[in-house]
Amino acid sequence: MNIREATEGDLPRLMELYFQLSQLGETPEKEPHEPTMAECEALQELRSDPCSTCFVIEVDGRIEGSCTLYVLPNLSHGGRPFAIVENVVVDEGSRGSGCGQLLMQHAEARARAAGCYKVALTSNRRRANAHRFYQRLGFAPTHHGFTKYFSK
């Protein structure tokens, strides 16, 4: 298994994975799609922003999962930054293989190396298996989150 930063060439596979992820959320996509110009530009922005990194995990050269790590400046906790992990997804056929655990451990190690005082994430309330997975990794359900979606 190999973990690396996502590149533009990874976008078609990432769109497949994000489609799988969307099926478990509040706003499921109707069908997988090719990367749009906006998604290509978003990845370029992520790659150029020193505070964000989109990781992929490969098994035998095929991307089986991804997550994005954001390390953000902070005024509390002695000015130590904090990290947020978003868009955590492992291909349906690879769940339980250890890919997700390695990906999350990698993101956590990067957050620690950046001096973060915590790493946080959100998970859709309906994703009970994901909640158990995060708890096995040492995450605790500490807050009650709220989301407000904007129309396009």
N, CA and C of each residue as an Amber inpcrd file, in Angstrom:
protein
   456
   0.8540000  -1.1810000   0.0000000   0.0000000   0.0000000   0.0000000
   0.8920000   1.2330000   0.0000000   0.5070000   2.2090000  -0.7680000
   1.2830000   3.4320000  -0.9110000   0.3600000   4.6330000  -0.7160000
   0.7770000   5.5710000   0.1340000   0.0100000   6.8010000   0.3470000
   0.8010000   7.9510000  -0.2490000   0.1010000   8.7800000  -1.0140000
   0.7400000   9.9290000  -1.6580000  -0.2910000  11.0310000  -1.8400000
   0.1950000  12.1990000  -2.2730000  -0.7110000  13.3020000  -2.5710000
  -1.4160000  13.0490000  -3.9010000  -2.6640000  13.4540000  -3.9670000
  -3.4480000  13.2950000  -5.1950000  -2.9280000  14.2330000  -6.2790000
  -3.0130000  13.7650000  -7.5120000  -2.6400000  14.5750000  -8.6700000
  -3.8490000  14.6780000  -9.6030000  -3.7260000  15.5350000 -10.5990000
  -4.8420000  15.7060000 -11.5420000  -5.2280000  14.4030000 -12.2210000
  -4.2560000  13.5550000 -12.4820000  -4.5410000  12.2770000 -13.1170000
  -5.3960000  11.3570000 -12.2660000  -5.4790000  11.6490000 -10.9680000
  -6.2770000  10.8370000 -10.0470000  -7.7450000  11.2400000 -10.0250000
  -8.0650000  12.3810000 -10.6120000  -9.4310000  12.9050000 -10.4830000
 -10.5290000  11.9570000 -10.9550000 -10.3960000  11.2680000 -12.0770000
 -11.4850000  10.3560000 -12.4610000 -11.7700000   9.3040000 -11.3860000
 -10.7270000   8.7230000 -10.8210000 -10.9300000   7.7180000  -9.7660000
 -11.4860000   8.3690000  -8.5050000 -11.0150000   9.5590000  -8.1680000
 -11.5580000  10.2520000  -6.9970000 -13.0490000  10.5220000  -7.1690000
 -13.4780000  10.8780000  -8.3740000 -14.9010000  11.1250000  -8.6130000
 -15.7100000   9.8490000  -8.3860000 -15.1570000   8.6860000  -8.7610000
 -15.8390000   7.4110000  -8.4930000 -15.9790000   7.1840000  -6.9910000
 -14.9070000   7.4460000  -6.2570000 -14.9460000   7.2440000  -4.8040000
 -15.9000000   8.2310000  -4.1350000 -15.8660000   9.4880000  -4.5650000
 -16.7620000  10.4850000  -3.9670000 -18.2210000  10.1710000  -4.2900000
 -18.4680000   9.5660000  -5.4530000 -19.8290000   9.1280000  -5.7580000
 -20.2710000   8.0960000  -4.7260000 -19.4180000   7.1170000  -4.4310000
 -19.7480000   6.1170000  -3.4050000 -20.0310000   6.8020000  -2.0710000
 -19.1880000   7.7570000  -1.7080000 -19.3640000   8.4710000  -0.4440000
 -20.6790000   9.2380000  -0.4340000 -21.0400000   9.8380000  -1.5530000
 -22.2680000  10.6440000  -1.6020000 -23.5140000   9.8030000  -1.3680000
 -23.4540000   8.5310000  -1.7020000 -24.6200000   7.6620000  -1.5400000
 -24.9560000   7.4420000  -0.0720000 -24.0140000   7.7270000   0.8080000
 -24.2160000   7.5340000   2.2430000 -24.5880000   8.8260000   2.9490000
 -24.7240000   9.9210000   2.2150000 -24.9240000  11.2240000   2.8330000
 -26.2830000  11.8310000   2.5780000 -26.3540000  13.0960000   2.8900000
 -27.6090000  13.8520000   2.7860000 -27.9250000  14.2530000   1.3480000
 -26.9070000  14.3760000   0.5180000 -27.1150000  14.8470000  -0.8490000
 -26.4800000  13.8690000  -1.8450000 -27.0780000  12.6690000  -2.0090000
 -26.4890000  11.6850000  -2.9140000 -26.5080000  12.1660000  -4.3650000
 -25.4040000  11.9110000  -5.0500000 -25.3450000  12.2220000  -6.4720000
 -26.1430000  11.1700000  -7.2310000 -26.6730000  11.5510000  -8.3860000
 -27.4940000  10.6290000  -9.1720000 -26.6490000   9.5950000  -9.9050000
 -25.4660000   9.9780000 -10.3420000 -24.5900000   9.0490000 -11.0590000
 -23.1610000   9.5700000 -11.0000000 -22.1890000   8.6640000 -11.1740000
 -20.7970000   9.1210000 -11.2140000 -20.5940000  10.0360000 -12.4230000
 -19.6070000  10.9010000 -12.3370000 -19.3570000  11.8150000 -13.4460000
 -17.8580000  12.0260000 -13.6380000 -17.5220000  12.4810000 -14.8120000
 -16.1420000  12.8610000 -15.1010000 -15.8380000  14.1520000 -14.3380000
 -14.5770000  14.3880000 -14.0070000 -14.2350000  15.6180000 -13.2850000
 -14.6340000  16.8610000 -14.0800000 -15.2160000  17.8030000 -13.3840000
 -15.5830000  19.0760000 -13.9970000 -14.4030000  20.0390000 -13.9010000
 -14.4990000  21.1390000 -14.6140000 -13.4640000  22.1710000 -14.5350000
 -13.3470000  22.6720000 -13.0920000 -14.4840000  22.8400000 -12.4170000
 -14.4600000  23.3220000 -11.0310000 -13.7200000  22.3390000 -10.1250000
 -13.9090000  21.0450000 -10.3430000 -13.2220000  20.0400000  -9.5220000
 -11.7250000  20.0080000  -9.8320000 -11.3690000  20.1850000 -11.0920000
  -9.9490000  20.2670000 -11.4620000  -9.2970000  21.4800000 -10.8030000
  -9.9920000  22.6060000 -10.8430000  -9.4670000  23.8200000 -10.2150000
  -9.3800000  23.6610000  -8.7040000 -10.3560000  22.9740000  -8.1090000
 -10.3260000  22.7610000  -6.6600000  -9.1060000  21.9380000  -6.2620000
  -8.7930000  20.9040000  -7.0290000  -7.6100000  20.1080000  -6.7080000
  -6.3420000  20.9430000  -6.8730000  -6.2910000  21.7760000  -7.8960000
  -5.1340000  22.6620000  -8.0680000  -4.9810000  23.5820000  -6.8600000
  -6.0980000  24.1200000  -6.3720000  -6.0520000  24.9780000  -5.1840000
  -5.5780000  24.2050000  -3.9640000  -6.1090000  22.9890000  -3.7810000
  -5.6710000  22.1620000  -2.6570000  -4.1690000  21.9120000  -2.7320000
  -3.6820000  21.6020000  -3.9130000  -2.2600000  21.2880000  -4.0780000
  -1.3700000  22.5090000  -3.8540000  -1.8850000  23.7020000  -4.1240000
  -1.0660000  24.9070000  -3.9510000  -1.1980000  25.5160000  -2.5560000
  -2.1610000  25.0690000  -1.7790000  -2.3910000  25.6030000  -0.4320000
  -1.5670000  24.8050000   0.5780000  -0.6330000  25.4450000   1.2780000
   0.1950000  24.7060000   2.2350000  -0.5910000  24.1710000   3.4310000
  -1.8210000  24.6120000   3.6000000  -2.6440000  24.1560000   4.7280000
  -3.5070000  22.9480000   4.3790000  -3.4910000  22.5010000   3.1360000
  -4.3710000  21.3920000   2.7550000  -3.6260000  20.3700000   1.9070000
  -3.9950000  19.1110000   2.1200000  -3.4060000  18.0210000   1.3460000
  -4.4610000  16.9520000   1.1150000  -4.6520000  16.5780000  -0.1310000
  -5.5340000  15.4670000  -0.4810000  -4.6540000  14.2390000  -0.6810000
  -4.8650000  13.2280000   0.1560000  -4.0870000  11.9950000   0.0830000
  -4.8840000  10.9120000  -0.6290000  -4.1710000  10.0390000  -1.3130000
  -4.7710000   8.8210000  -1.8510000  -3.9480000   7.6390000  -1.3600000
  -4.6180000   6.4960000  -1.2270000  -3.9180000   5.2630000  -0.9000000
  -4.0870000   4.3100000  -2.0690000  -2.9690000   3.7710000  -2.5180000
  -2.9610000   2.8550000  -3.6550000  -2.6530000   1.4390000  -3.1880000
  -3.3120000   0.4980000  -3.8110000  -3.0180000  -0.9220000  -3.6200000
  -2.7870000  -1.4930000  -5.0140000  -1.6170000  -2.0190000  -5.2360000
  -1.2570000  -2.5590000  -6.5560000  -1.5220000  -1.5440000  -7.6710000
  -1.1920000  -0.2740000  -7.4000000  -1.3270000   0.7760000  -8.4020000
  -2.7200000   1.3370000  -8.5870000  -3.7030000   0.8340000  -7.8630000
  -5.0850000   1.3250000  -7.9820000  -5.4410000   2.1160000  -6.7310000
  -6.0260000   3.2920000  -6.9070000  -6.4480000   4.1110000  -5.7710000
  -7.6550000   3.4570000  -5.1220000  -7.5280000   3.1490000  -3.8420000
  -8.6030000   2.4880000  -3.0940000  -9.2240000   3.3930000  -2.0370000
  -8.6360000   4.5570000  -1.8010000  -9.2060000   5.4530000  -0.8050000
  -8.5550000   6.8180000  -0.8590000  -9.1670000   7.7400000  -0.1180000
  -8.6760000   9.1130000  -0.0980000  -9.1880000   9.8340000   1.1410000
  -8.4750000  10.8670000   1.5220000  -8.9550000  11.8150000   2.5250000
  -8.2200000  13.1280000   2.3020000  -8.7920000  14.1930000   2.7950000
  -8.1630000  15.5020000   2.6930000  -7.9150000  16.0260000   4.0960000
  -6.6930000  16.4910000   4.3270000  -6.2830000  17.0310000   5.6210000
  -6.1110000  18.5360000   5.4980000  -6.7270000  19.2570000   6.4140000
  -6.5740000  20.7070000   6.5020000  -5.9240000  21.0190000   7.8410000
  -4.8310000  21.7510000   7.8320000  -4.1690000  22.2120000   9.0500000
  -4.4020000  23.7140000   9.1120000  -5.0860000  24.1510000  10.1820000
  -5.5530000  25.5350000  10.2480000  -4.9520000  26.2840000  11.4280000
  -4.5860000  27.5530000  11.2130000  -4.0870000  28.3700000  12.3170000
  -5.1850000  28.5590000  13.3550000  -4.7680000  28.8630000  14.5710000
  -5.7250000  28.9060000  15.6750000  -5.2570000  29.9080000  16.7220000
  -6.1760000  30.6570000  17.2860000  -5.8300000  31.6290000  18.3230000
  -5.8970000  31.0520000  19.7270000  -6.6020000  29.9490000  19.9200000
  -6.6610000  29.3410000  21.2570000  -5.6150000  28.2340000  21.3620000
  -5.5720000  27.5740000  22.5050000  -4.6250000  26.4780000  22.7430000
  -3.1820000  26.9010000  22.4660000  -2.8590000  28.0870000  22.9650000
  -1.4930000  28.5820000  22.8390000  -1.0670000  28.8440000  21.4080000
  -2.0350000  29.0670000  20.5330000  -1.7210000  29.3290000  19.1330000
  -1.3980000  28.0840000  18.3270000  -1.6060000  26.9160000  18.9410000
  -1.3370000  25.6750000  18.1980000  -2.4190000  25.4650000  17.1430000
  -2.0460000  25.0380000  15.9600000  -3.0400000  24.7860000  14.9160000
  -3.8920000  23.5620000  15.2540000  -4.9600000  23.4020000  14.4980000
  -5.7700000  22.1890000  14.5980000  -5.9640000  21.6450000  13.1900000
  -6.3600000  20.3820000  13.1170000  -6.5330000  19.7400000  11.8120000
  -7.9630000  19.2450000  11.6580000  -8.4190000  19.2730000  10.4300000
  -9.7190000  18.7180000  10.0640000  -9.4780000  17.7190000   8.9320000
 -10.1040000  16.5670000   9.0360000 -10.0480000  15.5670000   7.9720000
 -11.4220000  15.5360000   7.3130000 -11.4270000  15.6210000   6.0010000
 -12.6710000  15.6530000   5.2230000 -12.6230000  14.6050000   4.1210000
 -13.7930000  14.2850000   3.6060000 -13.9260000  13.4080000   2.4340000
 -13.1610000  12.1000000   2.5910000 -13.3270000  11.4660000   3.7430000
 -12.6910000  10.1690000   3.9790000 -13.5130000   9.1090000   3.2530000
 -12.8610000   8.3830000   2.3540000 -13.5810000   7.3480000   1.6050000
 -12.6250000   6.2200000   1.2340000 -13.1220000   5.0090000   1.3750000
 -12.4290000   3.8130000   0.9000000 -13.4110000   3.0820000  -0.0040000
 -12.9240000   2.5960000  -1.1240000 -13.7740000   1.8700000  -2.0650000
 -14.5600000   0.7840000  -1.3380000 -15.8180000   0.6300000  -1.7300000
 -16.6920000  -0.3600000  -1.0790000 -16.0520000  -1.7420000  -1.0320000
 -15.3540000  -2.1190000  -2.0800000 -14.7420000  -3.4390000  -2.1410000
 -13.4830000  -3.5890000  -1.3080000 -12.9600000  -2.4850000  -0.7980000
 -11.7190000  -2.5260000  -0.0130000 -11.9290000  -2.2000000   1.4570000
 -13.1630000  -1.9360000   1.8450000 -13.4100000  -1.6300000   3.2580000
 -13.0800000  -2.8510000   4.1030000 -12.4320000  -2.6130000   5.2310000
 -12.0140000  -3.7010000   6.1030000 -10.6420000  -4.2610000   5.7520000
  -9.9970000  -3.6950000   4.7350000  -8.6930000  -4.2040000   4.2860000
  -7.5140000  -3.5310000   4.9730000  -7.7840000  -2.4890000   5.7560000
  -6.7070000  -1.7440000   6.4070000  -6.3590000  -0.4480000   5.7040000
  -6.9150000  -0.2200000   4.5120000  -6.6260000   1.0140000   3.7730000
  -7.0460000   2.2540000   4.5600000  -8.2540000   2.2260000   5.0780000
  -8.7620000   3.3770000   5.8180000  -7.9300000   3.6670000   7.0500000
  -7.5480000   2.6270000   7.7560000  -6.7390000   2.8070000   8.9630000
  -5.3880000   3.4310000   8.6120000  -4.7250000   2.9250000   7.5870000
  -3.4330000   3.4910000   7.1870000  -3.5730000   4.9370000   6.7300000
  -4.6200000   5.2260000   5.9840000  -4.8630000   6.5790000   5.5030000
  -5.0690000   7.5390000   6.6710000  -5.8970000   7.1410000   7.6250000
  -6.1600000   7.9950000   8.7830000  -4.9190000   8.1390000   9.6650000
  -4.1550000   7.0810000   9.8370000  -2.9200000   7.1760000  10.6150000
  -1.9330000   8.1250000   9.9430000  -1.8990000   8.0990000   8.6350000
  -1.0230000   9.0020000   7.8860000  -1.4490000  10.4580000   8.1020000
  -2.7460000  10.7180000   7.9840000  -3.2510000  12.0780000   8.1940000
  -2.9690000  12.5360000   9.6240000  -3.1780000  11.6460000  10.5860000
  -2.9200000  11.9970000  11.9840000  -1.4390000  12.3020000  12.2040000
  -0.5620000  11.5120000  11.6180000   0.8760000  11.7530000  11.7650000
   1.2590000  13.1120000  11.1840000   0.6750000  13.4690000  10.0610000
   0.9410000  14.7810000   9.4640000   0.4410000  15.9030000  10.3740000
  -0.7350000  15.7040000  10.9740000  -1.2770000  16.7180000  11.8810000
  -0.3750000  16.8780000  13.1040000   0.0730000  15.7730000  13.6590000
   0.9920000  15.8370000  14.8050000   2.2890000  16.5460000  14.4260000
   2.8310000  16.2090000  13.2700000   4.0810000  16.8230000  12.8150000
   3.9280000  18.3320000  12.6220000   2.7070000  18.7730000  12.2980000
   2.4340000  20.2000000  12.1220000   2.1850000  20.9030000  13.4510000
   2.2330000  20.1570000  14.5610000   2.0380000  20.7530000  15.8790000
   0.5910000  20.9350000  16.2820000  -0.3220000  20.2830000  15.5940000
  -1.7480000  20.4330000  15.9050000  -2.0620000  19.9130000  17.2990000
  -3.0120000  20.5790000  17.9620000  -3.4440000  20.1060000  19.2730000
  -4.5620000  19.0810000  19.1560000  -5.2130000  18.9900000  17.9740000
  -6.2640000  17.9890000  17.7650000  -6.4710000  17.7880000  16.2770000
  -7.1110000  16.6780000  15.9630000  -7.6170000  16.4440000  14.6140000
  -9.0910000  16.0930000  14.7700000  -9.9200000  16.7190000  13.9620000
 -11.3680000  16.5230000  14.0590000 -11.9150000  16.1130000  12.6970000
 -13.0720000  15.4870000  12.7310000 -13.7780000  15.1500000  11.5030000
 -15.2560000  15.0630000  11.8130000 -16.0510000  15.1050000  10.7720000
 -17.4800000  14.8610000  10.9230000 -17.8330000  13.6450000  10.0840000
 -18.8990000  12.9790000  10.4820000 -19.3670000  11.8020000   9.7630000
 -20.8860000  11.8120000   9.8050000 -21.4990000  11.5500000   8.6830000
 -22.9560000  11.5430000   8.6240000 -23.5230000  10.6430000   9.7110000
 -24.5580000  11.1100000  10.3560000 -25.1320000  10.3880000  11.5040000
 -25.6080000   8.9830000  11.1390000 -25.8820000   8.7390000   9.8540000
 -26.3700000   7.4210000   9.4210000 -25.2480000   6.4120000   9.1810000
 -24.0010000   6.8420000   9.2710000 -22.8760000   5.9700000   8.9260000
 -22.3270000   5.2680000  10.1680000 -23.1120000   4.3770000  10.7280000
 -22.7340000   3.6960000  11.9760000 -21.4230000   2.9260000  11.8430000
 -21.1950000   2.2700000  10.7220000 -19.9390000   1.5340000  10.5440000
 -18.7430000   2.4770000  10.5680000 -18.8840000   3.6290000   9.9260000
 -17.8020000   4.6170000   9.9350000 -17.5630000   5.1310000  11.3450000
 -18.6270000   5.3260000  12.1130000 -18.4710000   5.8100000  13.4930000
 -17.6710000   4.8090000  14.3140000 -17.9820000   3.5350000  14.1720000
 -17.2190000   2.5040000  14.8940000 -15.7560000   2.5000000  14.4500000
 -15.5320000   2.6680000  13.1680000 -14.1750000   2.7290000  12.6300000
 -13.3980000   3.8760000  13.2710000 -13.9840000   5.0700000  13.3030000
 -13.2930000   6.2240000  13.8810000 -13.0390000   6.0240000  15.3740000
 -13.9870000   5.4400000  16.0660000 -13.7890000   5.1980000  17.4960000
 -12.6660000   4.1950000  17.7290000 -12.5560000   3.1840000  16.8850000
 -11.4350000   2.2330000  17.0070000 -10.0960000   2.9360000  16.8150000
 -10.0800000   4.0160000  16.0580000  -8.8550000   4.7810000  15.8240000
  -8.5900000   5.8050000  16.9220000  -9.4630000   5.8580000  17.9310000
  -9.2460000   6.7720000  19.0500000 -10.0280000   8.0650000  18.9890000
 -10.8570000   8.2390000  17.9790000 -11.7050000   9.4300000  17.9030000
 -12.8870000   9.2480000  18.8510000 -13.3070000  10.3410000  19.4620000
 -14.4360000  10.2990000  20.3930000 -15.5290000  11.2390000  19.8960000
 -16.8010000  10.8380000  20.0610000 -17.9090000  11.7290000  19.6790000
 -18.0780000  12.8130000  20.7430000 -17.4300000  13.9600000  20.5410000
 -17.3730000  14.9950000  21.5740000 -18.3270000  16.1590000  21.3670000
 -18.7900000  16.3720000  20.1600000 -19.6070000  17.5480000  19.8680000
 -20.8490000  17.1460000  19.0810000 -21.8080000  18.0200000  19.0790000
 -23.0040000  17.8550000  18.2570000 -22.8660000  18.8580000  17.1230000
 -22.7190000  18.3920000  15.8970000 -22.4590000  19.2850000  14.7760000
 -23.7150000  19.6960000  14.0340000 -23.5920000  20.7900000  13.3360000
 -24.6800000  21.3090000  12.5190000 -24.1300000  21.6420000  11.1390000
 -24.9390000  21.4590000  10.1200000 -24.5370000  21.7540000   8.7560000
 -25.6510000  22.5290000   8.0750000 -25.2650000  23.5040000   7.3080000
 -26.2190000  24.2380000   6.4850000 -25.7090000  24.1790000   5.0520000
 -26.4630000  23.5440000   4.1760000 -26.0780000  23.4220000   2.7780000
 -26.5790000  24.6340000   1.9980000 -25.7790000  25.0730000   1.0370000
 -26.1510000  26.1730000   0.1580000 -26.4940000  25.6110000  -1.2150000
 -27.4900000  26.1860000  -1.8620000 -27.7930000  25.7610000  -3.2300000
 -26.7430000  26.3600000  -4.1590000 -26.6440000  25.8100000  -5.3450000
 -25.6080000  26.2630000  -6.2950000 -25.8600000  27.6390000  -6.8090000
